[in-house]
Amino acid sequence: PSRMKPGFDLGMVAHFVNMESIEKTILKGVKNLNGGFQLILRQGNSPVIKRWWRTSDHLVDVPNSFEEQVEQFRELFFDSCRIRMWSDVPIGTALSGGLDSSAVHCSMAHIRSAESDKTRLAKDWQKAFVLDFTGTKHSEKIYAQKVINHTNAVPIHKEISLLKISVEDILQATYSVEAVQESSIGPWSLYREMRKNGVVVSMDGHGGDETLAGYHQYPVVALRDAVWPWHRNGRFVDIQATLKGMYDEEVPDGFGDLVIPSRFDVLKSMFPV
């Protein structure tokens, strides 16, 4: 049988950071099957792609008070972790010590200790895999250790020396990730370490930054949404106050100055001269 040898779509190189949840890939003729879609293949028929899930159709009613919002979010978070702990094989966690992965592992520990019926929960769940870039400031050991001490997790450290990363490792890491884009040598090495330790299912914190607006660009986008095309003064003021607390008068990339942007600053950033 003939093999497909797709070339690179150089036009997609400029979209490296925005390649999630889109159909196009960096490979010509190769498309993503995005979350919420299913692919149906039947012999003699053309492939059929159907959408089976749309998050906007399943949004929960948000309570008015902050305290009720916190409680509802907590229960939803615990429930999402609880469902994914139903497993008859060992599960692990990629633990960076950041908010998202720490929240996942601490929730797993809480669920395991609090649930009265543990028959469906994975028995082997305490392995926490920690990445350590040797000789750099990117070691995750210090923060991860706090979570390990709190949950009595079994730490498994994967040390990576930047001086010893081979070209072959970079190529394997690049093409092993579903979205072929920038090389993810760190996560790739960590997941390979999981397989070596008999862990084939990992509960990680990917998505936490998106849910809680943890990336720097999100407040910028939120400010723009608050002034255009709908003018919502209360929302804009609320985001300004949030920025003051987050950045101590320093805002993320996207604005030229180091003050909390005014409405005029935001509009000016949207329509550069």
PDB file of C-alpha atoms in Angstrom:
ATOM      1  CA  PRO A   1       0.000   0.000   0.000  1.00  0.00           C
ATOM      2  CA  SER A   2       1.159   3.534  -0.735  1.00  0.00           C
ATOM      3  CA  ARG A   3       2.141   5.758   2.151  1.00  0.00           C
ATOM      4  CA  MET A   4       1.148   9.359   2.554  1.00  0.00           C
ATOM      5  CA  LYS A   5       4.108  11.683   2.897  1.00  0.00           C
ATOM      6  CA  PRO A   6       2.639  15.066   3.791  1.00  0.00           C
ATOM      7  CA  GLY A   7       4.707  18.185   3.390  1.00  0.00           C
ATOM      8  CA  PHE A   8       4.832  21.085   5.813  1.00  0.00           C
ATOM      9  CA  ASP A   9       2.291  23.888   5.622  1.00  0.00           C
ATOM     10  CA  LEU A  10       4.674  26.772   6.212  1.00  0.00           C
ATOM     11  CA  GLY A  11       1.738  29.157   6.534  1.00  0.00           C
ATOM     12  CA  MET A  12       0.836  27.472   9.833  1.00  0.00           C
ATOM     13  CA  VAL A  13       4.213  28.183  11.399  1.00  0.00           C
ATOM     14  CA  ALA A  14       3.000  31.635  12.436  1.00  0.00           C
ATOM     15  CA  HIS A  15       0.118  29.991  14.342  1.00  0.00           C
ATOM     16  CA  PHE A  16       2.202  27.698  16.545  1.00  0.00           C
ATOM     17  CA  VAL A  17       0.789  29.079  19.787  1.00  0.00           C
ATOM     18  CA  ASN A  18      -2.814  28.935  18.548  1.00  0.00           C
ATOM     19  CA  MET A  19      -2.970  25.465  17.027  1.00  0.00           C
ATOM     20  CA  GLU A  20      -5.142  23.854  19.674  1.00  0.00           C
ATOM     21  CA  SER A  21      -8.788  23.204  18.840  1.00  0.00           C
ATOM     22  CA  ILE A  22      -8.431  24.069  15.173  1.00  0.00           C
ATOM     23  CA  GLU A  23      -8.802  21.740  12.214  1.00  0.00           C
ATOM     24  CA  LYS A  24      -5.586  22.619  10.404  1.00  0.00           C
ATOM     25  CA  THR A  25      -2.180  21.223  11.346  1.00  0.00           C
ATOM     26  CA  ILE A  26       1.342  22.040  10.301  1.00  0.00           C
ATOM     27  CA  LEU A  27       1.209  19.052   7.915  1.00  0.00           C
ATOM     28  CA  LYS A  28      -0.427  19.512   4.529  1.00  0.00           C
ATOM     29  CA  GLY A  29      -3.475  17.315   4.058  1.00  0.00           C
ATOM     30  CA  VAL A  30      -3.557  16.274   7.732  1.00  0.00           C
ATOM     31  CA  LYS A  31      -6.397  17.526   9.938  1.00  0.00           C
ATOM     32  CA  ASN A  32      -7.040  17.427  13.677  1.00  0.00           C
ATOM     33  CA  LEU A  33     -10.019  15.608  15.142  1.00  0.00           C
ATOM     34  CA  ASN A  34     -10.864  18.115  17.829  1.00  0.00           C
ATOM     35  CA  GLY A  35     -12.426  17.526  21.206  1.00  0.00           C
ATOM     36  CA  GLY A  36     -16.182  17.056  21.077  1.00  0.00           C
ATOM     37  CA  PHE A  37     -16.068  15.483  17.600  1.00  0.00           C
ATOM     38  CA  GLN A  38     -16.195  11.861  16.513  1.00  0.00           C
ATOM     39  CA  LEU A  39     -14.908  10.203  13.375  1.00  0.00           C
ATOM     40  CA  ILE A  40     -16.998   7.406  11.838  1.00  0.00           C
ATOM     41  CA  LEU A  41     -15.278   5.056   9.390  1.00  0.00           C
ATOM     42  CA  ARG A  42     -17.232   2.456   7.448  1.00  0.00           C
ATOM     43  CA  GLN A  43     -15.903   0.273   4.675  1.00  0.00           C
ATOM     44  CA  GLY A  44     -16.911   1.608   1.286  1.00  0.00           C
ATOM     45  CA  ASN A  45     -18.093   4.954   2.677  1.00  0.00           C
ATOM     46  CA  SER A  46     -16.406   8.314   3.055  1.00  0.00           C
ATOM     47  CA  PRO A  47     -15.308   9.320   6.572  1.00  0.00           C
ATOM     48  CA  VAL A  48     -17.978  11.167   8.557  1.00  0.00           C
ATOM     49  CA  ILE A  49     -17.168  13.692  11.279  1.00  0.00           C
ATOM     50  CA  LYS A  50     -19.929  14.539  13.751  1.00  0.00           C
ATOM     51  CA  ARG A  51     -19.982  16.843  16.733  1.00  0.00           C
ATOM     52  CA  TRP A  52     -21.272  15.104  19.853  1.00  0.00           C
ATOM     53  CA  TRP A  53     -20.377  17.649  22.556  1.00  0.00           C
ATOM     54  CA  ARG A  54     -20.535  21.417  22.807  1.00  0.00           C
ATOM     55  CA  THR A  55     -19.438  22.845  26.141  1.00  0.00           C
ATOM     56  CA  SER A  56     -21.566  25.963  25.766  1.00  0.00           C
ATOM     57  CA  ASP A  57     -24.660  23.731  25.787  1.00  0.00           C
ATOM     58  CA  HIS A  58     -23.768  22.318  29.206  1.00  0.00           C
ATOM     59  CA  LEU A  59     -22.777  25.347  31.253  1.00  0.00           C
ATOM     60  CA  VAL A  60     -23.868  25.301  34.881  1.00  0.00           C
ATOM     61  CA  ASP A  61     -25.856  28.078  36.549  1.00  0.00           C
ATOM     62  CA  VAL A  62     -23.345  30.212  38.448  1.00  0.00           C
ATOM     63  CA  PRO A  63     -24.439  31.259  41.972  1.00  0.00           C
ATOM     64  CA  ASN A  64     -24.439  34.941  42.854  1.00  0.00           C
ATOM     65  CA  SER A  65     -22.267  34.872  45.959  1.00  0.00           C
ATOM     66  CA  PHE A  66     -18.523  34.239  45.854  1.00  0.00           C
ATOM     67  CA  GLU A  67     -18.758  31.681  48.662  1.00  0.00           C
ATOM     68  CA  GLU A  68     -21.334  29.645  46.738  1.00  0.00           C
ATOM     69  CA  GLN A  69     -19.233  29.895  43.581  1.00  0.00           C
ATOM     70  CA  VAL A  70     -16.214  28.518  45.441  1.00  0.00           C
ATOM     71  CA  GLU A  71     -18.222  25.628  46.847  1.00  0.00           C
ATOM     72  CA  GLN A  72     -19.752  24.755  43.486  1.00  0.00           C
ATOM     73  CA  PHE A  73     -16.371  24.876  41.729  1.00  0.00           C
ATOM     74  CA  ARG A  74     -14.875  22.690  44.454  1.00  0.00           C
ATOM     75  CA  GLU A  75     -17.553  20.045  44.048  1.00  0.00           C
ATOM     76  CA  LEU A  76     -17.282  20.056  40.256  1.00  0.00           C
ATOM     77  CA  PHE A  77     -13.506  19.749  40.496  1.00  0.00           C
ATOM     78  CA  PHE A  78     -13.686  16.861  42.979  1.00  0.00           C
ATOM     79  CA  ASP A  79     -16.281  15.096  40.858  1.00  0.00           C
ATOM     80  CA  SER A  80     -14.187  15.393  37.685  1.00  0.00           C
ATOM     81  CA  CYS A  81     -11.193  13.893  39.528  1.00  0.00           C
ATOM     82  CA  ARG A  82     -13.342  11.188  41.143  1.00  0.00           C
ATOM     83  CA  ILE A  83     -14.679   9.967  37.797  1.00  0.00           C
ATOM     84  CA  ARG A  84     -11.178   9.726  36.356  1.00  0.00           C
ATOM     85  CA  MET A  85      -9.931   7.755  39.340  1.00  0.00           C
ATOM     86  CA  TRP A  86     -12.194   4.855  38.364  1.00  0.00           C
ATOM     87  CA  SER A  87      -9.488   2.579  37.032  1.00  0.00           C
ATOM     88  CA  ASP A  88      -8.274  -0.999  37.285  1.00  0.00           C
ATOM     89  CA  VAL A  89      -4.736  -0.018  36.234  1.00  0.00           C
ATOM     90  CA  PRO A  90      -2.203   2.189  38.047  1.00  0.00           C
ATOM     91  CA  ILE A  91      -2.583   5.930  37.508  1.00  0.00           C
ATOM     92  CA  GLY A  92      -0.030   8.652  38.097  1.00  0.00           C
ATOM     93  CA  THR A  93       0.321  12.418  38.110  1.00  0.00           C
ATOM     94  CA  ALA A  94       2.743  14.762  36.378  1.00  0.00           C
ATOM     95  CA  LEU A  95       3.411  17.052  39.331  1.00  0.00           C
ATOM     96  CA  SER A  96       5.014  20.440  38.737  1.00  0.00           C
ATOM     97  CA  GLY A  97       4.052  22.035  42.039  1.00  0.00           C
ATOM     98  CA  GLY A  98       1.936  24.563  40.175  1.00  0.00           C
ATOM     99  CA  LEU A  99      -1.681  25.328  41.018  1.00  0.00           C
ATOM    100  CA  ASP A 100      -3.280  22.998  38.478  1.00  0.00           C
ATOM    101  CA  SER A 101      -1.245  19.811  38.973  1.00  0.00           C
ATOM    102  CA  SER A 102      -1.074  20.336  42.742  1.00  0.00           C
ATOM    103  CA  ALA A 103      -4.847  20.745  42.902  1.00  0.00           C
ATOM    104  CA  VAL A 104      -5.329  17.506  40.961  1.00  0.00           C
ATOM    105  CA  HIS A 105      -3.024  15.426  43.138  1.00  0.00           C
ATOM    106  CA  CYS A 106      -4.337  16.875  46.407  1.00  0.00           C
ATOM    107  CA  SER A 107      -7.886  16.194  45.225  1.00  0.00           C
ATOM    108  CA  MET A 108      -6.944  12.604  44.449  1.00  0.00           C
ATOM    109  CA  ALA A 109      -5.580  12.205  47.972  1.00  0.00           C
ATOM    110  CA  HIS A 110      -8.715  13.747  49.478  1.00  0.00           C
ATOM    111  CA  ILE A 111     -11.041  11.549  47.412  1.00  0.00           C
ATOM    112  CA  ARG A 112      -9.111   8.400  48.238  1.00  0.00           C
ATOM    113  CA  SER A 113      -9.307   9.112  51.970  1.00  0.00           C
ATOM    114  CA  ALA A 114     -12.864  10.480  52.068  1.00  0.00           C
ATOM    115  CA  GLU A 115     -14.744   8.069  49.809  1.00  0.00           C
ATOM    116  CA  SER A 116     -16.556   5.329  51.685  1.00  0.00           C
ATOM    117  CA  ASP A 117     -16.797   3.087  48.612  1.00  0.00           C
ATOM    118  CA  LYS A 118     -13.323   2.660  47.169  1.00  0.00           C
ATOM    119  CA  THR A 119     -14.031  -0.426  45.062  1.00  0.00           C
ATOM    120  CA  ARG A 120     -13.936   1.463  41.747  1.00  0.00           C
ATOM    121  CA  LEU A 121     -11.049   3.763  42.625  1.00  0.00           C
ATOM    122  CA  ALA A 122      -7.536   2.956  41.439  1.00  0.00           C
ATOM    123  CA  LYS A 123      -5.557   1.229  44.171  1.00  0.00           C
ATOM    124  CA  ASP A 124      -2.206   2.418  42.837  1.00  0.00           C
ATOM    125  CA  TRP A 125      -2.509   6.199  42.419  1.00  0.00           C
ATOM    126  CA  GLN A 126       0.173   7.820  44.558  1.00  0.00           C
ATOM    127  CA  LYS A 127       3.056   7.996  42.076  1.00  0.00           C
ATOM    128  CA  ALA A 128       3.918  11.640  41.413  1.00  0.00           C
ATOM    129  CA  PHE A 129       6.336  12.221  38.531  1.00  0.00           C
ATOM    130  CA  VAL A 130       8.426  15.367  38.919  1.00  0.00           C
ATOM    131  CA  LEU A 131      10.522  16.970  36.189  1.00  0.00           C
ATOM    132  CA  ASP A 132      13.903  18.449  37.051  1.00  0.00           C
ATOM    133  CA  PHE A 133      15.950  20.365  34.493  1.00  0.00           C
ATOM    134  CA  THR A 134      19.392  19.831  36.002  1.00  0.00           C
ATOM    135  CA  GLY A 135      21.474  22.958  36.518  1.00  0.00           C
ATOM    136  CA  THR A 136      18.728  25.424  35.604  1.00  0.00           C
ATOM    137  CA  LYS A 137      16.194  27.556  37.430  1.00  0.00           C
ATOM    138  CA  HIS A 138      13.352  25.440  36.033  1.00  0.00           C
ATOM    139  CA  SER A 139      13.518  22.688  38.624  1.00  0.00           C
ATOM    140  CA  GLU A 140      10.070  21.744  39.912  1.00  0.00           C
ATOM    141  CA  LYS A 141      11.323  19.801  42.908  1.00  0.00           C
ATOM    142  CA  ILE A 142      10.936  22.499  45.583  1.00  0.00           C
ATOM    143  CA  TYR A 143       7.238  23.208  45.001  1.00  0.00           C
ATOM    144  CA  ALA A 144       6.354  19.627  44.152  1.00  0.00           C
ATOM    145  CA  GLN A 145       7.913  18.466  47.423  1.00  0.00           C
ATOM    146  CA  LYS A 146       5.382  20.503  49.397  1.00  0.00           C
ATOM    147  CA  VAL A 147       2.555  18.570  47.707  1.00  0.00           C
ATOM    148  CA  ILE A 148       4.377  15.269  48.203  1.00  0.00           C
ATOM    149  CA  ASN A 149       4.737  15.974  51.921  1.00  0.00           C
ATOM    150  CA  HIS A 150       1.071  16.921  52.186  1.00  0.00           C
ATOM    151  CA  THR A 151      -0.299  13.869  50.351  1.00  0.00           C
ATOM    152  CA  ASN A 152       2.330  11.220  51.178  1.00  0.00           C
ATOM    153  CA  ALA A 153       2.797  10.700  47.446  1.00  0.00           C
ATOM    154  CA  VAL A 154       5.502   8.437  46.039  1.00  0.00           C
ATOM    155  CA  PRO A 155       7.867  10.814  44.192  1.00  0.00           C
ATOM    156  CA  ILE A 156       9.618   9.722  41.009  1.00  0.00           C
ATOM    157  CA  HIS A 157      12.034  12.365  39.739  1.00  0.00           C
ATOM    158  CA  LYS A 158      13.080  12.630  36.110  1.00  0.00           C
ATOM    159  CA  GLU A 159      16.228  14.676  35.666  1.00  0.00           C
ATOM    160  CA  ILE A 160      16.962  16.211  32.279  1.00  0.00           C
ATOM    161  CA  SER A 161      20.298  17.759  31.421  1.00  0.00           C
ATOM    162  CA  LEU A 162      19.953  20.306  28.649  1.00  0.00           C
ATOM    163  CA  LEU A 163      23.512  19.518  27.587  1.00  0.00           C
ATOM    164  CA  LYS A 164      22.644  15.861  27.019  1.00  0.00           C
ATOM    165  CA  ILE A 165      19.448  16.225  24.986  1.00  0.00           C
ATOM    166  CA  SER A 166      20.057  14.640  21.595  1.00  0.00           C
ATOM    167  CA  VAL A 167      18.648  15.638  18.223  1.00  0.00           C
ATOM    168  CA  GLU A 168      16.895  12.262  18.106  1.00  0.00           C
ATOM    169  CA  ASP A 169      15.156  13.004  21.433  1.00  0.00           C
ATOM    170  CA  ILE A 170      13.923  16.346  20.109  1.00  0.00           C
ATOM    171  CA  LEU A 171      12.596  14.729  16.926  1.00  0.00           C
ATOM    172  CA  GLN A 172      10.821  11.960  18.850  1.00  0.00           C
ATOM    173  CA  ALA A 173       9.322  14.444  21.291  1.00  0.00           C
ATOM    174  CA  THR A 174       8.104  16.676  18.469  1.00  0.00           C
ATOM    175  CA  TYR A 175       6.403  13.929  16.478  1.00  0.00           C
ATOM    176  CA  SER A 176       5.041  12.022  19.484  1.00  0.00           C
ATOM    177  CA  VAL A 177       2.765  14.900  20.496  1.00  0.00           C
ATOM    178  CA  GLU A 178      -0.664  14.915  18.858  1.00  0.00           C
ATOM    179  CA  ALA A 179      -0.347  18.536  17.757  1.00  0.00           C
ATOM    180  CA  VAL A 180       2.926  18.677  15.851  1.00  0.00           C
ATOM    181  CA  GLN A 181       4.296  22.031  16.905  1.00  0.00           C
ATOM    182  CA  GLU A 182       7.013  23.108  19.321  1.00  0.00           C
ATOM    183  CA  SER A 183       9.101  20.376  20.880  1.00  0.00           C
ATOM    184  CA  SER A 184       7.780  19.236  24.281  1.00  0.00           C
ATOM    185  CA  ILE A 185      10.918  17.469  25.420  1.00  0.00           C
ATOM    186  CA  GLY A 186      10.042  17.843  29.112  1.00  0.00           C
ATOM    187  CA  PRO A 187       6.542  16.318  29.141  1.00  0.00           C
ATOM    188  CA  TRP A 188       7.594  13.694  26.587  1.00  0.00           C
ATOM    189  CA  SER A 189      10.473  12.574  28.843  1.00  0.00           C
ATOM    190  CA  LEU A 190       8.188  12.520  31.873  1.00  0.00           C
ATOM    191  CA  TYR A 191       5.524  10.393  30.176  1.00  0.00           C
ATOM    192  CA  ARG A 192       8.190   8.006  28.949  1.00  0.00           C
ATOM    193  CA  GLU A 193       9.331   7.697  32.573  1.00  0.00           C
ATOM    194  CA  MET A 194       5.759   6.834  33.553  1.00  0.00           C
ATOM    195  CA  ARG A 195       5.670   3.969  31.077  1.00  0.00           C
ATOM    196  CA  LYS A 196       8.956   2.670  32.450  1.00  0.00           C
ATOM    197  CA  ASN A 197       7.320   2.590  35.892  1.00  0.00           C
ATOM    198  CA  GLY A 198       4.218   0.740  34.724  1.00  0.00           C
ATOM    199  CA  VAL A 199       1.921   3.774  34.680  1.00  0.00           C
ATOM    200  CA  VAL A 200      -0.183   4.050  31.529  1.00  0.00           C
ATOM    201  CA  VAL A 201      -2.840   6.514  32.726  1.00  0.00           C
ATOM    202  CA  SER A 202      -1.936   9.989  33.943  1.00  0.00           C
ATOM    203  CA  MET A 203      -4.178  12.574  35.617  1.00  0.00           C
ATOM    204  CA  ASP A 204      -2.568  15.926  34.950  1.00  0.00           C
ATOM    205  CA  GLY A 205      -3.293  19.604  35.360  1.00  0.00           C
ATOM    206  CA  HIS A 206      -3.513  20.516  31.684  1.00  0.00           C
ATOM    207  CA  GLY A 207      -6.423  22.898  31.290  1.00  0.00           C
ATOM    208  CA  GLY A 208      -6.232  24.506  34.711  1.00  0.00           C
ATOM    209  CA  ASP A 209      -4.641  27.664  33.359  1.00  0.00           C
ATOM    210  CA  GLU A 210      -7.325  27.907  30.703  1.00  0.00           C
ATOM    211  CA  THR A 211     -10.146  27.414  33.205  1.00  0.00           C
ATOM    212  CA  LEU A 212      -8.800  29.918  35.733  1.00  0.00           C
ATOM    213  CA  ALA A 213      -7.279  32.417  33.254  1.00  0.00           C
ATOM    214  CA  GLY A 214      -3.767  31.590  34.389  1.00  0.00           C
ATOM    215  CA  TYR A 215      -1.980  32.656  31.221  1.00  0.00           C
ATOM    216  CA  HIS A 216      -0.928  36.277  30.864  1.00  0.00           C
ATOM    217  CA  GLN A 217      -2.886  36.895  27.699  1.00  0.00           C
ATOM    218  CA  TYR A 218      -6.265  36.123  29.254  1.00  0.00           C
ATOM    219  CA  PRO A 219      -6.693  39.365  31.266  1.00  0.00           C
ATOM    220  CA  VAL A 220      -5.791  41.288  28.103  1.00  0.00           C
ATOM    221  CA  VAL A 221      -8.497  39.483  26.133  1.00  0.00           C
ATOM    222  CA  ALA A 222     -11.002  39.929  28.964  1.00  0.00           C
ATOM    223  CA  LEU A 223     -10.393  43.683  29.039  1.00  0.00           C
ATOM    224  CA  ARG A 224     -10.955  43.912  25.304  1.00  0.00           C
ATOM    225  CA  ASP A 225     -14.160  41.897  25.585  1.00  0.00           C
ATOM    226  CA  ALA A 226     -15.378  44.309  28.252  1.00  0.00           C
ATOM    227  CA  VAL A 227     -15.033  47.373  26.016  1.00  0.00           C
ATOM    228  CA  TRP A 228     -15.779  46.000  22.559  1.00  0.00           C
ATOM    229  CA  PRO A 229     -18.256  45.350  21.109  1.00  0.00           C
ATOM    230  CA  TRP A 230     -20.234  45.542  24.364  1.00  0.00           C
ATOM    231  CA  HIS A 231     -19.584  48.313  26.835  1.00  0.00           C
ATOM    232  CA  ARG A 232     -19.638  46.772  30.328  1.00  0.00           C
ATOM    233  CA  ASN A 233     -18.145  49.251  32.775  1.00  0.00           C
ATOM    234  CA  GLY A 234     -18.626  47.106  35.892  1.00  0.00           C
ATOM    235  CA  ARG A 235     -16.864  44.163  34.266  1.00  0.00           C
ATOM    236  CA  PHE A 236     -13.985  46.347  33.089  1.00  0.00           C
ATOM    237  CA  VAL A 237     -13.450  47.851  36.539  1.00  0.00           C
ATOM    238  CA  ASP A 238     -13.534  44.384  38.114  1.00  0.00           C
ATOM    239  CA  ILE A 239     -10.793  43.129  35.755  1.00  0.00           C
ATOM    240  CA  GLN A 240      -8.698  46.215  36.463  1.00  0.00           C
ATOM    241  CA  ALA A 241      -8.916  45.463  40.182  1.00  0.00           C
ATOM    242  CA  THR A 242      -7.947  41.845  39.532  1.00  0.00           C
ATOM    243  CA  LEU A 243      -4.888  42.940  37.565  1.00  0.00           C
ATOM    244  CA  LYS A 244      -3.805  45.196  40.403  1.00  0.00           C
ATOM    245  CA  GLY A 245      -3.856  42.233  42.740  1.00  0.00           C
ATOM    246  CA  MET A 246      -2.142  39.867  40.301  1.00  0.00           C
ATOM    247  CA  TYR A 247       0.628  42.014  38.925  1.00  0.00           C
ATOM    248  CA  ASP A 248       1.169  44.720  41.524  1.00  0.00           C
ATOM    249  CA  GLU A 249       0.805  47.488  38.944  1.00  0.00           C
ATOM    250  CA  GLU A 250       2.623  45.454  36.257  1.00  0.00           C
ATOM    251  CA  VAL A 251       0.575  44.069  33.406  1.00  0.00           C
ATOM    252  CA  PRO A 252       1.374  41.208  31.030  1.00  0.00           C
ATOM    253  CA  ASP A 253       2.683  41.578  27.502  1.00  0.00           C
ATOM    254  CA  GLY A 254       0.227  43.263  25.210  1.00  0.00           C
ATOM    255  CA  PHE A 255       0.463  46.794  26.569  1.00  0.00           C
ATOM    256  CA  GLY A 256       3.490  49.031  26.264  1.00  0.00           C
ATOM    257  CA  ASP A 257       3.423  50.682  29.692  1.00  0.00           C
ATOM    258  CA  LEU A 258       3.595  49.283  33.213  1.00  0.00           C
ATOM    259  CA  VAL A 259       0.374  50.721  34.594  1.00  0.00           C
ATOM    260  CA  ILE A 260      -3.034  49.137  34.773  1.00  0.00           C
ATOM    261  CA  PRO A 261      -4.505  50.012  31.374  1.00  0.00           C
ATOM    262  CA  SER A 262      -7.371  52.431  31.035  1.00  0.00           C
ATOM    263  CA  ARG A 263     -10.259  51.930  28.672  1.00  0.00           C
ATOM    264  CA  PHE A 264      -8.478  54.156  26.159  1.00  0.00           C
ATOM    265  CA  ASP A 265      -5.297  52.051  26.449  1.00  0.00           C
ATOM    266  CA  VAL A 266      -7.269  48.910  25.675  1.00  0.00           C
ATOM    267  CA  LEU A 267      -9.009  50.436  22.664  1.00  0.00           C
ATOM    268  CA  LYS A 268      -5.677  51.756  21.401  1.00  0.00           C
ATOM    269  CA  SER A 269      -4.115  48.301  21.669  1.00  0.00           C
ATOM    270  CA  MET A 270      -6.951  46.867  19.581  1.00  0.00           C
ATOM    271  CA  PHE A 271      -6.467  49.369  16.760  1.00  0.00           C
ATOM    272  CA  PRO A 272      -2.728  49.963  16.436  1.00  0.00           C
ATOM    273  CA  VAL A 273      -1.673  52.854  14.262  1.00  0.00           C
TER     274      VAL A 273
END
